[in-house]
Amino acid sequence: MAPVTSLSDSVNQQLSSAISATLPEASADPLLRRSDRADFQANGILALAKKAKANPRELATQVVAKVESGDVIKDIEVSGPGFLNVTITDRAITETLAARYADTARLGVPQAERPGTTVIDYAQPNVAKEMHVGHLRSAVIGDAVVQILEFTGESVVRRHHIGDWGTQFGMLIQYLDEHPHELDHKDTQVSGEEAMSNLDRLYKTARKLFDSDEEFKTRARRRVVDLQAGDPKTLAIWQKFVDESKIYFFSVFEKLDMEIRDPDIVGESGYNDMLAETCRLLEESGVAVRSEGALCVFFDDIKGPDGNKVPLIVQKSDGGYGYAATDLSAIRDRVFNLKANTLLYVVDARQSLHFKMVFETARRAGWLNDDVKAIQLAFGTVLGKDGKPFKTREGETVKLVDLLDEAVDRATTVVREKAEKVGLTEAEIVENGQYVGVGAVKYADLSTSAVRDYKFDLDQMVSLNGDTSVYLQYAYARIQSILRKAGDARPTAHPDLALAPAERALGLHLDQFAATVQEVAEAYEPHKLAAYLYQLASHLTTFYDQCQVLSADNSRELTENRLFLVDLTARTLHKGMGLLGIRTPGKL
């Protein structure tokens, strides 16, 4: 299907041509934007007049004289010191929306002609540990960015850099070796909760023994050496922990309605064989130097409270490797083996200094350059209603599973209150409760700029009013109800019809969907898509208040055109919410 040209692009082209005809030597950017004074306003004339040492209002009048009104532009006038206010024809709005409507799969959103490859590192749980609220943001933001990038045509490689290596595994492996049936299951179908319960019990018992028995502690420390050396028996026991943890991980991600594929899970252990080579390359190139026995990279602009330079330690003085060696090895793998152009890390903002040093080290080594970039998509902290980091009453970190279960319970109560009115079965109530609860948690996260902290307030999240996913889901469901009641009337565009103000506002906002998705993909800012969808639902509410869709007073053409507008709105809500990882039930 041919690309759909947006109304703003059409206007932009016409204004650019008029500016070029008036000032052939000037850069012809009209600086067009939506306006509450007209459909669009162009502010670029003022800057052009300043460069040309011309009167801006006179220059704007000359530009207007060269604009051809007609199919797209209905009216254009000079306002204030030299702004251009542009009004679009009703026909152009309807015809452009009809082209988007005909593109059922993409709604006019173009795909990249020459896609790059992005490796996105997100959802990084730790083996043998429960996932908590701190894992929520990486998973939710990362999954949304994956969906948006793939939809716009980028080749995306997912990577879940799980914590599956390190000294604690010596303790766990040694204990399981001495108590080999601790992870045995009574049947083959083990739940995520059971898997985590087994791991949690084993970890606590092993830790108690490690702290109280010096001989066991010595044996456990030897196991760390065996693990790093690749001892087959030790690796086999370690694999049991990884497999048990994956059962749990997959159960949590299933609750989050999120796809996590086993081949995408490449934890710290996946780069173990590269660590020595990474250190050798850095040392031989002079990027890293030995300091008190450790292999370090120093930076002029990174200093501690004492004024001394703070190094990135790639290899410890005892020969052990830290996170830096693993992260640098991962960069090598992603750049040279996966052929990535962009490395995107969805990681807590508190790790920003670490990644700043890692990325700069990789640049000095030549692994990152102008053609291959690494970006940390840093995110803030989840706060409680009191504005403090989200904790249980006992001061413990909130388990992610508990949080999701409570959200679903609250949402199911909200759905049940309206179930009889819309004729939901008990099975539909349960299913929609899942979609609304999980959607509420995701949307609360995604509607906030990633770098900002946000307050976790379930009462607000499952509210039918305000900027919530439930408000958007009900908007979608309401449209589906109207379409079901429409009888033999079908959504059909009628470009000859005049549009009411609320129809025009809804239509102009619908036309911005493609540009919004592209902007979000380029900047990795899913909160802007959430904001667009909320504004869309708000325009729909105004439209309902002012324009009857199914009315005996409507002509057939008017009913069909309004059905067309609301159906395109529903499709846009469905596609946009889907890109954020949120479901849109047809009945609520």
XYZ file of C-alpha atoms in Angstrom:
588
model
C 0.000 0.000 0.000
C 1.244 3.502 -0.863
C 2.405 5.608 2.098
C -0.249 7.877 3.633
C 0.761 11.542 3.584
C -0.343 13.271 6.770
C -2.194 16.550 6.694
C 0.684 18.304 8.455
C 3.132 16.982 5.834
C 0.862 18.186 3.016
C 0.604 21.650 4.545
C 4.318 21.694 5.307
C 5.151 20.939 1.672
C 2.920 23.718 0.389
C 4.273 26.288 2.844
C 7.874 25.258 2.156
C 7.311 25.760 -1.575
C 5.776 29.171 -0.955
C 8.659 30.216 1.319
C 11.239 29.041 -1.246
C 9.448 30.987 -3.968
C 9.498 34.126 -1.775
C 13.052 33.718 -0.390
C 14.976 31.389 -2.762
C 18.116 31.459 -0.609
C 16.388 30.734 2.713
C 15.989 27.475 4.554
C 12.295 26.782 4.054
C 11.169 25.227 7.349
C 7.726 26.673 8.246
C 7.933 25.296 11.844
C 4.384 23.963 11.638
C 2.478 22.824 14.728
C -1.096 22.177 15.864
C -2.807 25.264 17.225
C -5.919 26.202 19.192
C -6.283 29.306 16.988
C -6.603 27.296 13.749
C -5.859 23.755 12.633
C -2.150 24.528 12.292
C 0.141 27.472 12.945
C 3.460 28.156 11.194
C 5.984 30.131 13.255
C 9.005 29.961 10.954
C 8.467 33.286 9.217
C 9.754 35.304 12.192
C 13.191 33.647 12.130
C 13.378 33.901 8.332
C 12.508 37.610 8.441
C 15.205 38.249 11.010
C 17.843 36.616 8.777
C 16.577 38.419 5.693
C 16.269 41.709 7.638
C 12.669 41.965 6.463
C 9.428 42.938 8.188
C 7.995 39.595 9.382
C 4.349 40.494 8.801
C 5.077 41.782 5.301
C 7.112 38.644 4.550
C 4.278 36.445 5.867
C 1.820 38.281 3.585
C 4.113 37.626 0.580
C 4.316 33.915 1.470
C 0.537 33.641 1.820
C 0.135 35.120 -1.666
C 2.131 32.228 -3.084
C 0.199 29.480 -1.233
C -2.308 27.634 -3.386
C -5.526 27.065 -1.464
C -7.707 24.235 -2.649
C -7.839 20.516 -1.907
C -5.964 20.642 1.413
C -5.730 24.240 2.613
C -9.094 25.953 2.989
C -7.830 29.195 4.450
C -4.549 30.789 5.512
C -4.162 34.118 7.262
C -1.418 36.196 8.822
C -1.707 36.594 12.577
C 0.153 38.770 15.071
C 3.747 39.679 14.159
C 3.943 37.122 11.333
C 2.408 33.795 12.313
C 0.471 31.854 9.673
C -2.823 30.300 10.776
C -3.890 27.442 8.494
C -7.333 25.832 8.248
C -7.739 22.483 6.481
C -10.682 21.520 4.263
C -13.124 19.002 5.708
C -12.700 16.885 2.585
C -8.927 16.634 3.108
C -9.414 15.492 6.702
C -11.887 12.766 5.761
C -9.954 11.562 2.707
C -6.672 11.344 4.641
C -8.351 9.418 7.438
C -9.973 7.111 4.877
C -6.497 6.257 3.542
C -5.375 5.412 7.098
C -8.537 3.350 7.641
C -7.851 1.349 4.475
C -4.386 0.456 5.795
C -5.858 -1.923 8.373
C -2.564 -3.401 9.579
C -0.539 -0.197 10.017
C -3.017 2.738 9.994
C -0.616 4.658 7.789
C 2.484 4.210 9.967
C 5.416 3.731 7.544
C 8.118 1.084 7.945
C 11.821 1.883 7.787
C 13.243 1.233 4.323
C 16.723 0.500 5.645
C 16.248 -0.841 9.149
C 19.141 -1.005 11.530
C 19.679 -3.612 14.233
C 19.036 -2.692 17.856
C 19.975 -4.957 20.744
C 17.796 -4.077 23.710
C 18.867 -5.202 27.172
C 15.854 -5.278 29.519
C 13.996 -7.362 32.133
C 17.082 -8.527 34.034
C 16.007 -10.742 36.984
C 18.470 -12.698 39.121
C 18.670 -16.482 39.338
C 17.469 -17.928 42.662
C 15.971 -14.569 43.720
C 12.403 -13.298 43.654
C 11.507 -10.502 41.259
C 10.440 -7.325 43.045
C 8.893 -3.992 42.118
C 12.314 -2.739 41.009
C 12.230 -5.218 38.092
C 8.887 -3.868 36.899
C 10.084 -0.773 35.080
C 12.874 -2.444 33.095
C 10.468 -5.142 31.917
C 7.522 -2.880 31.075
C 9.491 -0.053 29.441
C 11.740 -2.483 27.585
C 8.856 -4.536 26.211
C 7.039 -1.412 24.963
C 10.167 -0.125 23.228
C 10.677 -3.544 21.603
C 7.084 -3.538 20.258
C 7.357 0.037 18.950
C 10.745 -0.468 17.277
C 9.666 -3.720 15.621
C 6.449 -2.108 14.371
C 8.371 0.744 12.743
C 10.624 -1.745 10.947
C 13.728 -1.939 13.141
C 15.434 -5.327 13.454
C 15.372 -5.952 17.217
C 17.420 -8.484 19.169
C 16.106 -8.979 22.712
C 18.544 -9.701 25.503
C 17.660 -10.549 29.093
C 20.942 -10.163 30.967
C 20.005 -12.255 33.996
C 22.181 -12.476 37.083
C 23.283 -16.118 36.901
C 26.963 -15.974 37.917
C 28.989 -15.026 40.959
C 30.109 -16.060 44.429
C 26.666 -16.864 45.870
C 26.371 -19.816 43.494
C 29.290 -21.558 45.191
C 27.221 -21.703 48.354
C 24.056 -22.860 46.569
C 25.801 -25.468 44.401
C 27.708 -26.967 47.318
C 24.548 -27.255 49.398
C 22.584 -28.885 46.570
C 25.476 -31.282 45.920
C 25.280 -32.379 49.553
C 21.451 -32.434 49.557
C 20.711 -33.594 45.979
C 16.916 -33.945 46.296
C 16.127 -30.400 47.434
C 14.954 -29.326 43.974
C 13.174 -32.584 43.099
C 9.513 -32.240 42.104
C 6.641 -34.595 42.815
C 5.344 -34.149 39.271
C 6.562 -32.647 36.019
C 4.180 -29.671 36.139
C 5.701 -27.249 38.616
C 4.244 -23.754 39.085
C 6.266 -20.580 39.219
C 5.302 -20.092 42.857
C 6.482 -23.608 43.724
C 9.761 -23.103 41.869
C 10.422 -19.852 43.733
C 9.419 -21.416 47.046
C 11.944 -24.215 46.480
C 14.702 -21.772 45.602
C 13.918 -19.443 48.479
C 13.898 -22.300 51.006
C 17.144 -23.717 49.661
C 18.853 -20.308 49.626
C 17.908 -19.553 53.250
C 19.055 -22.976 54.458
C 22.330 -22.771 52.532
C 22.985 -19.239 53.814
C 22.368 -20.318 57.420
C 24.832 -23.184 57.024
C 27.365 -20.948 55.253
C 27.280 -18.453 58.132
C 27.549 -21.070 60.889
C 29.791 -23.826 59.488
C 33.372 -22.839 58.585
C 34.070 -26.157 56.834
C 30.987 -25.757 54.630
C 32.034 -22.160 53.913
C 35.447 -23.390 52.723
C 33.853 -26.050 50.485
C 31.440 -23.448 49.073
C 34.272 -21.086 48.180
C 36.093 -23.881 46.366
C 32.910 -24.395 44.348
C 33.136 -20.843 43.021
C 36.553 -21.670 41.573
C 35.166 -24.913 40.109
C 32.260 -23.009 38.547
C 34.492 -20.396 36.939
C 36.832 -23.150 35.712
C 33.938 -24.953 33.993
C 33.930 -28.147 36.093
C 31.204 -30.350 34.451
C 29.588 -31.589 37.683
C 29.492 -28.085 39.142
C 28.024 -26.656 35.928
C 25.352 -29.371 35.894
C 24.189 -28.420 39.403
C 24.350 -24.715 38.507
C 22.129 -25.435 35.500
C 19.475 -26.834 37.855
C 19.267 -23.446 39.573
C 19.005 -21.642 36.255
C 16.259 -23.975 34.988
C 14.290 -23.728 38.239
C 14.558 -19.935 38.129
C 13.360 -19.811 34.532
C 10.163 -21.629 35.510
C 9.566 -18.814 37.979
C 10.625 -16.031 35.559
C 8.301 -17.268 32.849
C 5.378 -17.419 35.294
C 5.922 -13.779 36.317
C 6.262 -12.564 32.742
C 3.113 -14.494 31.845
C 1.294 -12.548 34.586
C 2.683 -9.390 32.987
C 1.239 -10.558 29.638
C 4.724 -10.335 28.189
C 6.565 -12.716 25.873
C 10.004 -13.812 27.070
C 11.737 -16.341 24.819
C 14.358 -18.727 26.114
C 16.958 -17.968 23.372
C 16.802 -14.287 24.362
C 17.991 -15.061 27.905
C 21.765 -14.589 27.831
C 22.940 -13.949 31.356
C 26.277 -13.003 32.852
C 27.470 -16.579 32.344
C 27.021 -16.230 28.575
C 30.082 -13.985 28.375
C 32.340 -15.932 30.765
C 34.552 -17.282 27.977
C 35.159 -13.745 26.653
C 36.320 -12.086 29.888
C 40.055 -12.853 29.642
C 40.147 -11.778 25.996
C 38.329 -8.538 26.812
C 40.889 -7.729 29.502
C 43.787 -8.578 27.195
C 42.462 -6.326 24.403
C 41.945 -3.416 26.786
C 45.363 -3.771 28.396
C 47.290 -4.239 25.147
C 45.605 -1.208 23.581
C 46.432 0.920 26.610
C 42.773 1.664 27.314
C 43.116 -0.104 30.679
C 46.148 -0.056 32.970
C 47.255 -1.976 36.052
C 46.808 -0.123 39.343
C 47.619 -1.859 42.630
C 47.232 -5.168 40.833
C 43.800 -4.424 39.361
C 43.074 -3.676 35.708
C 41.483 -0.220 35.621
C 40.245 2.464 33.242
C 40.550 6.056 34.474
C 38.558 9.148 33.465
C 39.534 12.784 33.929
C 35.970 13.915 34.687
C 35.005 11.204 37.172
C 36.345 11.794 40.675
C 35.414 10.717 44.184
C 34.735 12.928 47.239
C 38.478 12.997 47.955
C 39.207 14.491 44.536
C 40.943 11.345 43.258
C 39.915 9.755 39.984
C 37.391 6.919 40.314
C 38.358 4.042 38.011
C 36.289 1.432 36.252
C 37.707 -1.836 37.600
C 37.646 -4.439 34.831
C 39.629 -7.113 36.668
C 40.217 -7.252 40.430
C 43.663 -7.602 41.978
C 42.873 -11.239 42.896
C 42.185 -12.045 39.229
C 38.383 -12.063 39.568
C 36.142 -10.248 37.122
C 33.509 -7.650 37.990
C 30.410 -6.405 36.222
C 32.489 -4.145 33.977
C 34.287 -7.083 32.336
C 30.952 -8.793 31.672
C 29.283 -5.654 30.300
C 32.250 -4.874 28.043
C 32.289 -8.449 26.763
C 28.558 -8.178 26.065
C 29.233 -5.040 23.996
C 31.840 -6.909 21.952
C 29.395 -9.759 21.346
C 26.517 -7.465 20.391
C 28.598 -5.318 18.057
C 30.758 -7.935 16.317
C 28.592 -11.072 16.455
C 25.057 -9.655 16.391
C 26.093 -6.756 14.082
C 24.125 -4.194 16.083
C 24.019 -0.497 15.189
C 22.407 0.480 18.488
C 22.782 -0.994 21.969
C 19.910 0.054 24.217
C 20.067 -0.619 27.960
C 16.858 -0.268 29.983
C 18.544 0.041 33.364
C 17.936 1.871 36.660
C 19.184 5.483 36.651
C 21.277 4.690 39.728
C 23.595 2.692 37.460
C 24.199 5.644 35.144
C 27.797 6.262 36.277
C 28.728 2.611 35.706
C 27.337 2.620 32.178
C 28.850 5.998 31.384
C 32.275 4.528 32.183
C 31.561 1.245 30.352
C 30.400 3.041 27.193
C 33.366 5.427 27.220
C 35.755 2.469 27.675
C 34.157 0.721 24.697
C 34.524 3.890 22.614
C 38.198 4.198 23.495
C 38.655 0.567 22.492
C 36.987 1.235 19.132
C 34.044 -1.082 19.758
C 31.626 1.866 19.756
C 31.927 4.719 17.252
C 29.864 7.128 15.170
C 28.139 4.206 13.440
C 27.556 2.058 16.519
C 26.078 3.754 19.574
C 25.166 2.630 23.086
C 22.372 4.326 25.027
C 21.174 3.839 28.566
C 17.418 4.294 28.762
C 17.591 5.130 32.446
C 14.486 4.902 34.595
C 13.550 6.331 37.963
C 12.281 4.726 41.146
C 8.812 3.377 41.934
C 7.530 5.306 44.972
C 4.741 4.639 47.437
C 1.894 7.091 48.082
C 4.113 8.747 50.685
C 6.696 9.630 48.054
C 9.269 7.230 49.482
C 10.663 4.099 47.750
C 7.863 1.521 47.516
C 8.152 -0.956 50.416
C 5.912 -3.296 52.416
C 4.771 -2.263 55.893
C 7.624 -4.372 57.233
C 10.059 -2.307 55.203
C 10.767 -5.074 52.687
C 10.854 -4.669 48.921
C 7.461 -5.458 47.389
C 7.338 -8.746 45.465
C 6.307 -8.237 41.869
C 3.914 -11.193 41.933
C 2.078 -9.809 44.988
C 1.785 -6.398 43.370
C 0.334 -7.825 40.137
C -2.110 -10.073 41.986
C -3.439 -7.130 44.000
C -3.797 -5.016 40.857
C -5.801 -7.778 39.157
C -8.005 -8.197 42.262
C -8.768 -4.466 42.364
C -9.435 -4.347 38.621
C -11.707 -7.403 38.727
C -13.835 -5.624 41.344
C -14.158 -2.600 39.017
C -15.075 -4.822 36.048
C -17.603 -6.807 38.112
C -19.449 -3.627 39.120
C -20.387 -2.994 35.470
C -20.573 -6.646 34.342
C -24.343 -7.053 34.508
C -24.953 -3.884 32.514
C -22.820 -5.067 29.563
C -23.623 -8.777 29.905
C -20.258 -10.218 30.885
C -19.974 -13.881 31.843
C -17.950 -14.901 34.894
C -15.145 -16.098 32.590
C -15.132 -12.711 30.824
C -15.055 -10.887 34.178
C -11.978 -12.875 35.229
C -10.236 -12.415 31.873
C -10.995 -8.696 31.670
C -9.912 -8.258 35.279
C -6.505 -9.606 34.244
C -6.297 -7.289 31.240
C -7.442 -4.220 33.173
C -5.257 -4.900 36.227
C -2.059 -5.602 34.338
C -2.830 -2.799 31.890
C -3.270 -0.381 34.792
C 0.162 -1.233 36.200
C 1.855 -0.969 32.806
C 0.157 2.282 31.841
C 0.975 3.984 35.142
C 4.610 3.197 34.440
C 4.597 4.036 30.733
C 2.608 7.270 31.018
C 5.438 8.726 33.102
C 8.709 9.790 31.467
C 11.062 6.888 32.161
C 13.711 8.966 33.895
C 11.231 10.312 36.460
C 10.165 8.581 39.664
C 6.443 7.812 39.926
C 4.013 7.006 42.722
C 2.421 3.577 42.745
C -1.229 4.157 43.643
C -3.526 1.256 42.743
C -6.679 3.199 43.625
C -5.808 5.789 40.982
C -4.497 3.212 38.491
C -7.814 1.318 38.250
C -9.940 4.478 38.230
C -12.361 5.004 35.346
C -11.557 8.721 35.412
C -8.364 10.541 34.574
C -5.230 9.497 32.750
C -5.455 5.724 33.268
C -5.434 2.683 31.013
C -8.951 1.813 32.284
C -10.243 5.089 30.831
C -8.713 4.161 27.468
C -9.963 0.559 27.625
C -13.497 1.734 28.368
C -13.297 4.189 25.459
C -12.423 1.286 23.164
C -15.154 -0.958 24.601
C -17.741 1.804 24.255
C -16.971 2.116 20.543
C -17.346 -1.642 20.113
C -20.759 -1.403 21.780
C -21.816 1.318 19.337
C -20.613 -0.727 16.355
C -22.614 -3.731 17.598
C -25.748 -1.566 17.875
C -25.328 -0.024 14.410
C -27.461 -2.625 12.647
C -26.888 -2.624 8.909
C -25.130 0.771 8.978
C -21.434 0.334 8.222
C -18.463 2.646 8.869
C -17.990 4.519 5.610
C -16.113 7.728 4.855
C -18.116 10.478 3.148
C -15.678 13.270 2.148
C -18.498 15.508 0.878
C -19.957 15.931 4.361
C -19.155 18.993 6.440
C -17.552 18.170 9.794
C -18.657 19.481 13.166
C -15.925 21.050 15.363
C -15.633 17.916 17.553
C -15.372 15.731 14.439
C -12.620 17.920 13.045
C -10.669 17.873 16.336
C -10.951 14.088 16.576
C -9.969 13.669 12.920
C -6.935 15.962 13.117
C -5.694 14.082 16.202
C -6.192 10.700 14.515
C -4.039 11.925 11.641
C -1.118 12.464 14.060
C -0.855 8.780 15.034
C 1.831 7.851 12.510
C 4.000 10.871 13.320
C 3.651 10.162 17.048
C 4.714 6.531 16.694
C 7.728 7.539 14.603
C 8.744 10.212 17.119
C 8.390 7.753 20.007
C 10.494 5.141 18.180
C 13.268 7.603 17.398
C 13.533 8.945 20.953
C 12.614 5.744 22.887
C 9.878 7.651 24.723
C 6.764 5.473 25.119
C 5.225 8.013 27.521
C 4.548 10.238 24.499
C 2.464 7.486 22.902
C 0.545 7.095 26.174
C -0.086 10.854 26.199
C -1.297 10.751 22.577
C -3.756 7.929 23.357
C -5.124 9.714 26.421
C -5.682 12.856 24.325
C -7.379 10.701 21.687
C -9.775 9.263 24.278
C -10.433 12.797 25.562
C -11.284 14.003 22.035
C -13.606 11.002 21.728
C -15.416 11.986 24.947
C -15.984 15.506 23.589
C -17.164 14.016 20.288
C -19.746 11.853 22.131
C -21.027 14.893 24.008
C -21.518 16.944 20.841
C -22.193 14.414 18.055
C -24.790 11.629 18.124
C -23.472 8.607 16.247
C -26.676 6.546 16.158
C -29.633 8.889 15.924
C -32.920 8.809 14.016
C -32.260 12.465 13.136
C -29.029 11.603 11.283
C -28.929 11.005 7.552
C -27.558 7.581 6.622
C -24.394 9.228 5.291
C -23.850 11.134 8.553
C -24.297 7.967 10.632
C -21.869 6.053 8.404
C -19.291 8.844 8.533
C -19.463 9.047 12.319
C -19.218 5.255 12.582
C -16.131 5.545 10.375
C -14.605 8.126 12.727
C -15.225 6.100 15.885
C -14.093 2.839 14.264
C -10.810 4.436 13.192
C -10.488 5.758 16.753
C -11.005 2.236 18.093
C -8.418 0.794 15.712
C -5.944 3.490 16.721
C -6.541 2.861 20.437
C -6.172 -0.886 19.873
C -2.935 -0.534 17.916
C -1.453 2.110 20.211
C -2.310 0.248 23.405
C -0.959 -2.955 21.864
C 2.363 -1.237 21.222
C 2.457 -0.436 24.954
C 1.722 -4.090 25.777
C -1.848 -3.401 26.964
C -4.961 -5.328 25.881
C -8.233 -3.719 24.791
C -11.241 -5.934 25.692
C -14.221 -5.562 23.371
C -16.737 -5.540 26.254
C -16.222 -3.800 29.595
